[in-house]
PDB file of C-alpha atoms in Angstrom:
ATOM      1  CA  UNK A1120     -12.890   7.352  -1.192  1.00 87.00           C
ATOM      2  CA  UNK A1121      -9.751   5.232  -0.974  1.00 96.00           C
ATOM      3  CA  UNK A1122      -6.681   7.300  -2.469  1.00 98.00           C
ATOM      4  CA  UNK A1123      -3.765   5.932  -3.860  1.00 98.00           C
ATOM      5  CA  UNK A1124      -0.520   8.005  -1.774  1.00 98.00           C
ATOM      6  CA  UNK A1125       3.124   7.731  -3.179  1.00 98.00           C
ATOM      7  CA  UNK A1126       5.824   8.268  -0.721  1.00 98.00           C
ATOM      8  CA  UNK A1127       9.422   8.120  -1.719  1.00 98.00           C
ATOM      9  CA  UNK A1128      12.649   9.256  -1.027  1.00 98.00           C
ATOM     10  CA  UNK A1129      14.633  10.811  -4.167  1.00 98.00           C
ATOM     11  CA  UNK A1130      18.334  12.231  -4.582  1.00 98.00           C
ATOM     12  CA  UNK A1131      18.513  15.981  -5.767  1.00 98.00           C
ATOM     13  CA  UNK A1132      18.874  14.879  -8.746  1.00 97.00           C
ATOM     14  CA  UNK A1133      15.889  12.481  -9.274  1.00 97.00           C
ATOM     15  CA  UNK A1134      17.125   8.781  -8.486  1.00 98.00           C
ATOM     16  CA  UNK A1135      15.167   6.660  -5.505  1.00 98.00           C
ATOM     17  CA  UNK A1136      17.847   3.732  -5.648  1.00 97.00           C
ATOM     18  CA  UNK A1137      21.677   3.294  -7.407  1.00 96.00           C
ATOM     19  CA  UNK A1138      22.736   0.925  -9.922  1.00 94.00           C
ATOM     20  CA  UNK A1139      23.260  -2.587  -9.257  1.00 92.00           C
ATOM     21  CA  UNK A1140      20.751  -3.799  -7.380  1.00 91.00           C
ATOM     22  CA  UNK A1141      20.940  -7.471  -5.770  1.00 89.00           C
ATOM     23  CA  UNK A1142      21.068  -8.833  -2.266  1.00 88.00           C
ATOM     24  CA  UNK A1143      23.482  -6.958  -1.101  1.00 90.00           C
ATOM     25  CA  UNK A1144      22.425  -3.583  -1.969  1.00 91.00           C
ATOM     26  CA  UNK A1145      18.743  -3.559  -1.873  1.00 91.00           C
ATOM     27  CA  UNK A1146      18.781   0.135  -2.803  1.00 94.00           C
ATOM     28  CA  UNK A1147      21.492  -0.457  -5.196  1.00 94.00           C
ATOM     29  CA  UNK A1148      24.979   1.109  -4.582  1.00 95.00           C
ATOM     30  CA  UNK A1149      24.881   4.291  -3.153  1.00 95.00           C
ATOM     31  CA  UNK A1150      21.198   4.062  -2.376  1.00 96.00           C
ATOM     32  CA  UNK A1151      21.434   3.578   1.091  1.00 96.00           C
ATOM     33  CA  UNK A1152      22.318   6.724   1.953  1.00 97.00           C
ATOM     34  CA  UNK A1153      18.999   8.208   0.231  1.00 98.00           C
ATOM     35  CA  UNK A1154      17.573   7.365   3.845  1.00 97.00           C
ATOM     36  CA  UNK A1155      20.202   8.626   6.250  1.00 97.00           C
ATOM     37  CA  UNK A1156      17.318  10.975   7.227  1.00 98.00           C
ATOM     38  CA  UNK A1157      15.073   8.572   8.433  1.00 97.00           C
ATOM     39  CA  UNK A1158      17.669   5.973  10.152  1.00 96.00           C
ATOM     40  CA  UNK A1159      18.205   7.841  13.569  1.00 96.00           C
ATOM     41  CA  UNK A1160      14.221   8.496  14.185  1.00 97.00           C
ATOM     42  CA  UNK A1161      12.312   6.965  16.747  1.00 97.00           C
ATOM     43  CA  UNK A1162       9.938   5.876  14.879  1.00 95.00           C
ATOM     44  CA  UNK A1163      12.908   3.379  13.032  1.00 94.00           C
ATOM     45  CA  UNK A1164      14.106   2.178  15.591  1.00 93.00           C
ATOM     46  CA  UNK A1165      10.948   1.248  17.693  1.00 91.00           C
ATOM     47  CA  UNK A1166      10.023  -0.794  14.110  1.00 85.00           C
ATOM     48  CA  UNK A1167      13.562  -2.487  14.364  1.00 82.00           C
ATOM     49  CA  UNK A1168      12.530  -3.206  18.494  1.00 84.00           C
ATOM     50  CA  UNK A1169      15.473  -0.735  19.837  1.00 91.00           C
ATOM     51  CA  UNK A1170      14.900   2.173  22.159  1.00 94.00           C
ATOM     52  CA  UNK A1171      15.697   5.979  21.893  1.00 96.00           C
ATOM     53  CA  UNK A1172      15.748   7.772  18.763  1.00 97.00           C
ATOM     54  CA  UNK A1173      15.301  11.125  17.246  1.00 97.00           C
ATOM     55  CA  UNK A1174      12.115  12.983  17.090  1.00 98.00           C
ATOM     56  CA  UNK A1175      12.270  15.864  14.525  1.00 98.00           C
ATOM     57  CA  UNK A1176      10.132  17.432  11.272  1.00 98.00           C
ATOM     58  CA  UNK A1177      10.616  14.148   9.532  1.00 98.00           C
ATOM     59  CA  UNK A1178       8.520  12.238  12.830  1.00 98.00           C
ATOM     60  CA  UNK A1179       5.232  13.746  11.983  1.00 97.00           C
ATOM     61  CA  UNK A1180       5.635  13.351   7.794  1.00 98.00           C
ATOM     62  CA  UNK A1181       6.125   9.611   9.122  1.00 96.00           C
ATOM     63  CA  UNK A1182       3.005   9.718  11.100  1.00 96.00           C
ATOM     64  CA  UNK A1183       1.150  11.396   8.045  1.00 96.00           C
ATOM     65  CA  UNK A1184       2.433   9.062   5.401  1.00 96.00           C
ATOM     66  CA  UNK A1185       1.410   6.215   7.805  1.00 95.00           C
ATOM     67  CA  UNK A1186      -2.179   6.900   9.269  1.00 97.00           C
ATOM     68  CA  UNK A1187      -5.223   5.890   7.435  1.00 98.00           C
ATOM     69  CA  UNK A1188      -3.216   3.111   5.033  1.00 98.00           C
ATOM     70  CA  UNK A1189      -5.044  -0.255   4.515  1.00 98.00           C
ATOM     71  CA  UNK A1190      -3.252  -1.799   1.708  1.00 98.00           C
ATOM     72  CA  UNK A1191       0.246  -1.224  -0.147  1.00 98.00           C
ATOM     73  CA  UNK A1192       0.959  -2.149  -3.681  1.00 98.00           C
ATOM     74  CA  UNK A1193       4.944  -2.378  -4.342  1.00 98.00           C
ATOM     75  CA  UNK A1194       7.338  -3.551  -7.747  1.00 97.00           C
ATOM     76  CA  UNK A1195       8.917  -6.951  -7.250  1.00 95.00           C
ATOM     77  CA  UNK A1196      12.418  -5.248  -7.256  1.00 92.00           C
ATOM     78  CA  UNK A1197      11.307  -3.769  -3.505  1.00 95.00           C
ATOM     79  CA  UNK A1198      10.081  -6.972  -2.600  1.00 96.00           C
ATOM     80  CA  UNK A1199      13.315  -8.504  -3.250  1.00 94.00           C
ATOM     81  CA  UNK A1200      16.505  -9.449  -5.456  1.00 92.00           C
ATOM     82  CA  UNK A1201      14.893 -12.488  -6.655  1.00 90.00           C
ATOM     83  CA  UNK A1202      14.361 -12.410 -10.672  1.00 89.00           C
ATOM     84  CA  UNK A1203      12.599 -14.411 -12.910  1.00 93.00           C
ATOM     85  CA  UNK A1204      10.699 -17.817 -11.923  1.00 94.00           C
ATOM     86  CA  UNK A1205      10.451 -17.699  -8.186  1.00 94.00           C
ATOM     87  CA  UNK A1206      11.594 -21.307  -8.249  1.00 91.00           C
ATOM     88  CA  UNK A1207      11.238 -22.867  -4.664  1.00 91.00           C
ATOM     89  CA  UNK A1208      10.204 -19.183  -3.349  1.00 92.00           C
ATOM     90  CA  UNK A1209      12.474 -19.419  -0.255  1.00 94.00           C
ATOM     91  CA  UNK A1210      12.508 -15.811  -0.448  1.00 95.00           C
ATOM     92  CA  UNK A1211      10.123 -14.337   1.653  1.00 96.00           C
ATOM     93  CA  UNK A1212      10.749 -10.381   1.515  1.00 95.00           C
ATOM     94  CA  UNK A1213      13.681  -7.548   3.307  1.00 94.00           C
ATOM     95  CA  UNK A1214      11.577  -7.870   6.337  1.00 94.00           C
ATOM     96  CA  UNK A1215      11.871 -10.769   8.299  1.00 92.00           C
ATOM     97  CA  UNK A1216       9.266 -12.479   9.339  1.00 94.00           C
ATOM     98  CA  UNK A1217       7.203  -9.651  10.541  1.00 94.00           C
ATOM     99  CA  UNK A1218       7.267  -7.068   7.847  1.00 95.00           C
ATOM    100  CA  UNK A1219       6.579  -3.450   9.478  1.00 93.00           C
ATOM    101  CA  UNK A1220       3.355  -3.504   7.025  1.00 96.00           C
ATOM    102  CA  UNK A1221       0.803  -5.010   8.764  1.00 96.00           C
ATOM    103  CA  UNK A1222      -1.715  -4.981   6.104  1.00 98.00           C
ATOM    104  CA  UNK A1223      -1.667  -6.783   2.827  1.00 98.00           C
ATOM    105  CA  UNK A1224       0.863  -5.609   0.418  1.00 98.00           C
ATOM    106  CA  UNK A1225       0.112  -6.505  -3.481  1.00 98.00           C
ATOM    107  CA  UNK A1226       3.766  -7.073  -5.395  1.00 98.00           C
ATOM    108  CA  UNK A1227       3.845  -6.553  -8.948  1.00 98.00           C
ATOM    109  CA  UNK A1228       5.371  -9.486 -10.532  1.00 97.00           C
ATOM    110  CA  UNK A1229       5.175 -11.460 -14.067  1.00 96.00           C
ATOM    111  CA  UNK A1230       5.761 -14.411 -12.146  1.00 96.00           C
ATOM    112  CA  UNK A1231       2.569 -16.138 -10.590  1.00 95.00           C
ATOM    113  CA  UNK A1232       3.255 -17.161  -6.608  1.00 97.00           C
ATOM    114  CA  UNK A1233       0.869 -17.953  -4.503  1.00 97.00           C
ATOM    115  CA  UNK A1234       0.367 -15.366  -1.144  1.00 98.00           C
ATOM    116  CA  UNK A1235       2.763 -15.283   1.599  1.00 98.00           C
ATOM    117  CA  UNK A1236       1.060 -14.963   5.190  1.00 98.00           C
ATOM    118  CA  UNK A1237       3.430 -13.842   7.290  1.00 98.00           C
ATOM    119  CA  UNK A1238       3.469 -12.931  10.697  1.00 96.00           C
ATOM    120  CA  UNK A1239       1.805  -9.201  11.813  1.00 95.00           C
ATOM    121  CA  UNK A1240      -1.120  -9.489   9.815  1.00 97.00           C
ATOM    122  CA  UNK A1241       0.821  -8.703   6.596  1.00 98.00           C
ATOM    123  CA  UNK A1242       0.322 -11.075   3.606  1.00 98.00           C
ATOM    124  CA  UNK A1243       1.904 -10.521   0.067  1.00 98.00           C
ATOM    125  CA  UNK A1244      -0.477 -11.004  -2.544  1.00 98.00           C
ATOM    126  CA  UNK A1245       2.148 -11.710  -6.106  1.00 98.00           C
ATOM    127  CA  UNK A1246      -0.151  -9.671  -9.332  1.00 98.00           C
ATOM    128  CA  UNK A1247       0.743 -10.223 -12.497  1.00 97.00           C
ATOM    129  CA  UNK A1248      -2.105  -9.082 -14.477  1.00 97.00           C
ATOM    130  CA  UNK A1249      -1.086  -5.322 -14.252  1.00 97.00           C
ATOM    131  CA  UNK A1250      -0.939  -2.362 -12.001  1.00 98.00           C
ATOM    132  CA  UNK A1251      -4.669  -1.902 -12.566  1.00 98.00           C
ATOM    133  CA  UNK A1252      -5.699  -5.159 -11.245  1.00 98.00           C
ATOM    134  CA  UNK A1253      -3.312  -4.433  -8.202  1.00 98.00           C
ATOM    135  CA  UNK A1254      -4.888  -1.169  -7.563  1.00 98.00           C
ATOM    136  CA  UNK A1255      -8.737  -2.698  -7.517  1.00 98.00           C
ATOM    137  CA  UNK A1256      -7.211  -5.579  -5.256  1.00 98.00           C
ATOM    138  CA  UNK A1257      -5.306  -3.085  -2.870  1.00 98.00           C
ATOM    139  CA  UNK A1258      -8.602  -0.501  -2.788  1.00 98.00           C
ATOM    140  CA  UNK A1259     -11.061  -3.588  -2.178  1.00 98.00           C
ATOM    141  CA  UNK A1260      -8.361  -5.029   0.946  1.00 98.00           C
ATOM    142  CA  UNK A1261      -7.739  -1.191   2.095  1.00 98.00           C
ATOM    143  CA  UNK A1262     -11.505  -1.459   4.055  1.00 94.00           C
ATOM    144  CA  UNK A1263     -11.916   2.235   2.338  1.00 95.00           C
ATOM    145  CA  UNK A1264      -8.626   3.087   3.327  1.00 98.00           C
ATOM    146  CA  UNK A1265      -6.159   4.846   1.467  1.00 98.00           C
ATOM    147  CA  UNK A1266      -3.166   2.893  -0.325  1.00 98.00           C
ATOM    148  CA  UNK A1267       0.288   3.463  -0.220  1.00 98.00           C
ATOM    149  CA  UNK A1268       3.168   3.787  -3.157  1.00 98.00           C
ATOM    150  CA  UNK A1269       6.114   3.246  -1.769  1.00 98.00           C
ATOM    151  CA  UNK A1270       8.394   2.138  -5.053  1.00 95.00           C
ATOM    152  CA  UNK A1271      10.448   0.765  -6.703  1.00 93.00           C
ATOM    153  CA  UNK A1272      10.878   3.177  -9.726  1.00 96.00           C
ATOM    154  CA  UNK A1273       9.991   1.132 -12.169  1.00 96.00           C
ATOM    155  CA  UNK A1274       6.050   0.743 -10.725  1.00 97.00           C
ATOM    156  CA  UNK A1275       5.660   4.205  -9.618  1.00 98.00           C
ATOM    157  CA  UNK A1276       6.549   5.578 -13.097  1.00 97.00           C
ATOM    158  CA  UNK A1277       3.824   3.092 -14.763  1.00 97.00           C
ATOM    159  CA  UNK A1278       1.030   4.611 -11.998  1.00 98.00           C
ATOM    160  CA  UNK A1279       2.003   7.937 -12.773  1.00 97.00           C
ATOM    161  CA  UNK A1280       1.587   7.277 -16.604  1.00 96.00           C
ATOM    162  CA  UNK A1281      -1.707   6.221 -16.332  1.00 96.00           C
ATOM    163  CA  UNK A1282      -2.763   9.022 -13.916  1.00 96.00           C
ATOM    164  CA  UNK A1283      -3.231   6.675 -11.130  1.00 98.00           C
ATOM    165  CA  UNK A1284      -2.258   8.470  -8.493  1.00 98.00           C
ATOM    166  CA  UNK A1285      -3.991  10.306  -5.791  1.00 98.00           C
ATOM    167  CA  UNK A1286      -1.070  12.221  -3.903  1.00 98.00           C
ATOM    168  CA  UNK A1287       2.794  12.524  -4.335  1.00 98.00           C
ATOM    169  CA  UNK A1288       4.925  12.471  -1.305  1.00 98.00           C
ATOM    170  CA  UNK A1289       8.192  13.433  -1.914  1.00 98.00           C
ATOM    171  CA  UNK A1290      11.373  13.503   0.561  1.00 98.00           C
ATOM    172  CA  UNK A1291      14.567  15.109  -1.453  1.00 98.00           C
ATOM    173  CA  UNK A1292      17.789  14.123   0.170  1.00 98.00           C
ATOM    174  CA  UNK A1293      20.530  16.098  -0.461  1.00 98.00           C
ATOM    175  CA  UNK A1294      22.735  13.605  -2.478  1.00 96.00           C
ATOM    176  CA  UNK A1295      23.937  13.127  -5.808  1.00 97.00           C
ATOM    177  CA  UNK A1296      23.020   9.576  -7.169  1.00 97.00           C
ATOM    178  CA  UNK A1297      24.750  10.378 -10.771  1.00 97.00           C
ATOM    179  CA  UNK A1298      22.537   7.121 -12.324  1.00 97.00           C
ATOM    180  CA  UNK A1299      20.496   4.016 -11.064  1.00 97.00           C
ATOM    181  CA  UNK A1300      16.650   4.385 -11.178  1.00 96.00           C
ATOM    182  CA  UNK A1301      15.362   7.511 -11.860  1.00 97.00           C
ATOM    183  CA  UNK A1302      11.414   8.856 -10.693  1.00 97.00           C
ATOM    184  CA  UNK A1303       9.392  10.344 -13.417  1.00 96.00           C
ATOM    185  CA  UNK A1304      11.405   8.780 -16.343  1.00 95.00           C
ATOM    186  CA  UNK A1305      10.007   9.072 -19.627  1.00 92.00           C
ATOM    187  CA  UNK A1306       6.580  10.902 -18.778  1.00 94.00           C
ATOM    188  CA  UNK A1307       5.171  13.687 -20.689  1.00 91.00           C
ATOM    189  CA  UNK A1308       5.395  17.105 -19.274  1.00 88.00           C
ATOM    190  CA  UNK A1309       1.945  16.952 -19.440  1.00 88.00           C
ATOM    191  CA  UNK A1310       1.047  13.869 -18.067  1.00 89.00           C
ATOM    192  CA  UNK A1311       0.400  15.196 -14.215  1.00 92.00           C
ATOM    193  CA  UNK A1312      -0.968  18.906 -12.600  1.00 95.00           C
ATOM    194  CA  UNK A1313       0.399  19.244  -9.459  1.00 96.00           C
ATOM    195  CA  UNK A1314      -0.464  21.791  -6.908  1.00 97.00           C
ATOM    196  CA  UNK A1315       1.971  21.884  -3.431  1.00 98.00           C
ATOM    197  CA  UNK A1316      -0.231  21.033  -0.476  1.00 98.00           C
ATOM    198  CA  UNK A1317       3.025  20.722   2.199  1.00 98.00           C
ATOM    199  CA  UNK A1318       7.000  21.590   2.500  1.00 98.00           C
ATOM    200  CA  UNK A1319       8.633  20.703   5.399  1.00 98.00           C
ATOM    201  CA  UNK A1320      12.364  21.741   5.926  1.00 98.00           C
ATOM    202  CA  UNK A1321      14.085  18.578   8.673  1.00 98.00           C
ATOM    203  CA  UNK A1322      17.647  17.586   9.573  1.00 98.00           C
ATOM    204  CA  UNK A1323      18.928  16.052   6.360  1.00 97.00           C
ATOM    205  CA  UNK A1324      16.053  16.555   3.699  1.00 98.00           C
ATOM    206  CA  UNK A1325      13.332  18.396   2.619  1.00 98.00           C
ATOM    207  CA  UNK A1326       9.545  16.638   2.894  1.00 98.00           C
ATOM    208  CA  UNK A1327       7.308  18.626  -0.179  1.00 98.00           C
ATOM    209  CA  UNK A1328       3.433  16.951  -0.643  1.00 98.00           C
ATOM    210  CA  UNK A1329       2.035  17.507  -4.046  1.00 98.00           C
ATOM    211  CA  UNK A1330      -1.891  16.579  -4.632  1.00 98.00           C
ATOM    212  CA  UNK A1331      -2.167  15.438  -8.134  1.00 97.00           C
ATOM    213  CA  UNK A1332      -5.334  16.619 -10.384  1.00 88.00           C
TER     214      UNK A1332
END
C-alpha cells in the first residue's frame, strides 16, 4: 500500500526554514545552512550535473528517502516565493527547467493554476481543495508507490494533524534557527505514537526514522 514518507531537515531546535522568506532566501534567512550536510554529497552534485562529491552516512539515507517514490505533494511556499493570484504564472518552480523530481509533484495552493509539464517527466499539479484531495491525487499518480513529504512547514504540520502520515524522516542539523517556521507547531502531545525504526550519526547531522502508528 502506497505510504505517505516525510523527510525534512530541522535545526536543534525545531525550525526547517528562517524568517523572511522571498526570492532571495528560499529557506528564509539563515535557512540555508539547515542543509550544509547534504551540499558536498555526490549525490548533489550529480543532480546539479557536476562531478566528485562526498559519499558518507547521509548517501544511503538519500538513497532510502528516494527509492520507491512515485508522487510528491509539497506547500506552495516550497514551490516558490510567489503569493497570492499567480497572475501571468511566469514562475515555474526553484528548479529550472528540469526539476530533480521526475514524477508529478501536487503543490498545495488556494490559487487555481493549471499543471506545469516540465521537462524530466515532472509535472506540477496546483490543489486547492485540501491536503486530502492532494493525498488521493498523489497515491492514485504514485502507480502504488509511496509519496514523499518534503515541506514546507506549514503543510507538513496540517498532515500530521490529521494523522496522515505514514513515516517521519527526520535529519537534525546542529544549528540554532532562534525563529522562522517551526515543525510540529501547535499539535497535541497526543496527536502522533512514534516508535524509532533508524538513527544514523553522519558528518554534520544526525538522520533518526520514526514510523508513525
Amino acid at each position: 500500500m502506497s505510504r505517505l514518507r516525510l523527510s525534512i531537515t530541522m535545526s536543534v531546535d525545531g525550525y526547517v526554514a528562517g524568517p523572511g522568506q522571498d526570492g532571495e532566501n528560499p529557506l528564509g534567512r539563515g535557512g540555508l545552512d539547515l542543509h550544509e550536510w547534504f551540499f558536498p554529497l555526490k549525490a548533489f552534485r550529480e543532480m546539479h550535473g557536476e562531478e566528485g562529491g562526498d559519499v558518507n552516512a547521509s548517501s544511503a539515507v538519500d538513497e532510502q528517502r528516494l527509492a520507491n517514490v512515485g508522487a510528491t505533494i509539497m506547500g506552495r511556499n516550497m514551490f516558490g516565493p510567489v503569493r497570492g493570484p499567480w497572475g501571468d504564472e511566469s514562475w515555474r518552480g526553484w528548479w529550472g527547467d528540469n526539476p530533480p523530481f521526475h514524477h508529478p509533484v501536487f503543490v498545495l495552493t488556494h490559487h487555481p493554476r493549471e499543471p506545469l509539464q516540465m521537462q524530466g517527466d515532472t509535472t506540477f499539479h496546483f490543489v486547492s481543495d485540501g491536503i486530502e484531495s492532494a493525498l488521493r491525487q498523489a497515491k492514485d499518480a504514485s502507480q502504488e508507490r509511496d509519496v514523499s513529504l518534503p515541506g514546507g512547514a506549514s503543510v507538513v504540520n496540517q498532515y500530521l494533524a490529521a494523522g496522515l502520515v505514514d513515516e517521519i524522516d527526520i535529519s537534525i542539523a546542529p544549528l540554532i534557527l532562534g525563529t522562522g517556521e517551526r515543525l510540529f507547531r501547535g499539535l497535541d502531545r497526543r496527536t502522533l505514537k512514534l516508535k524509532q525504526i533508524r538513527a544514523v550519526d553522519a558528518p554534520g547531522v544526525t538522520h533518526i526514522k520514526y514510523e508513525v502508528s
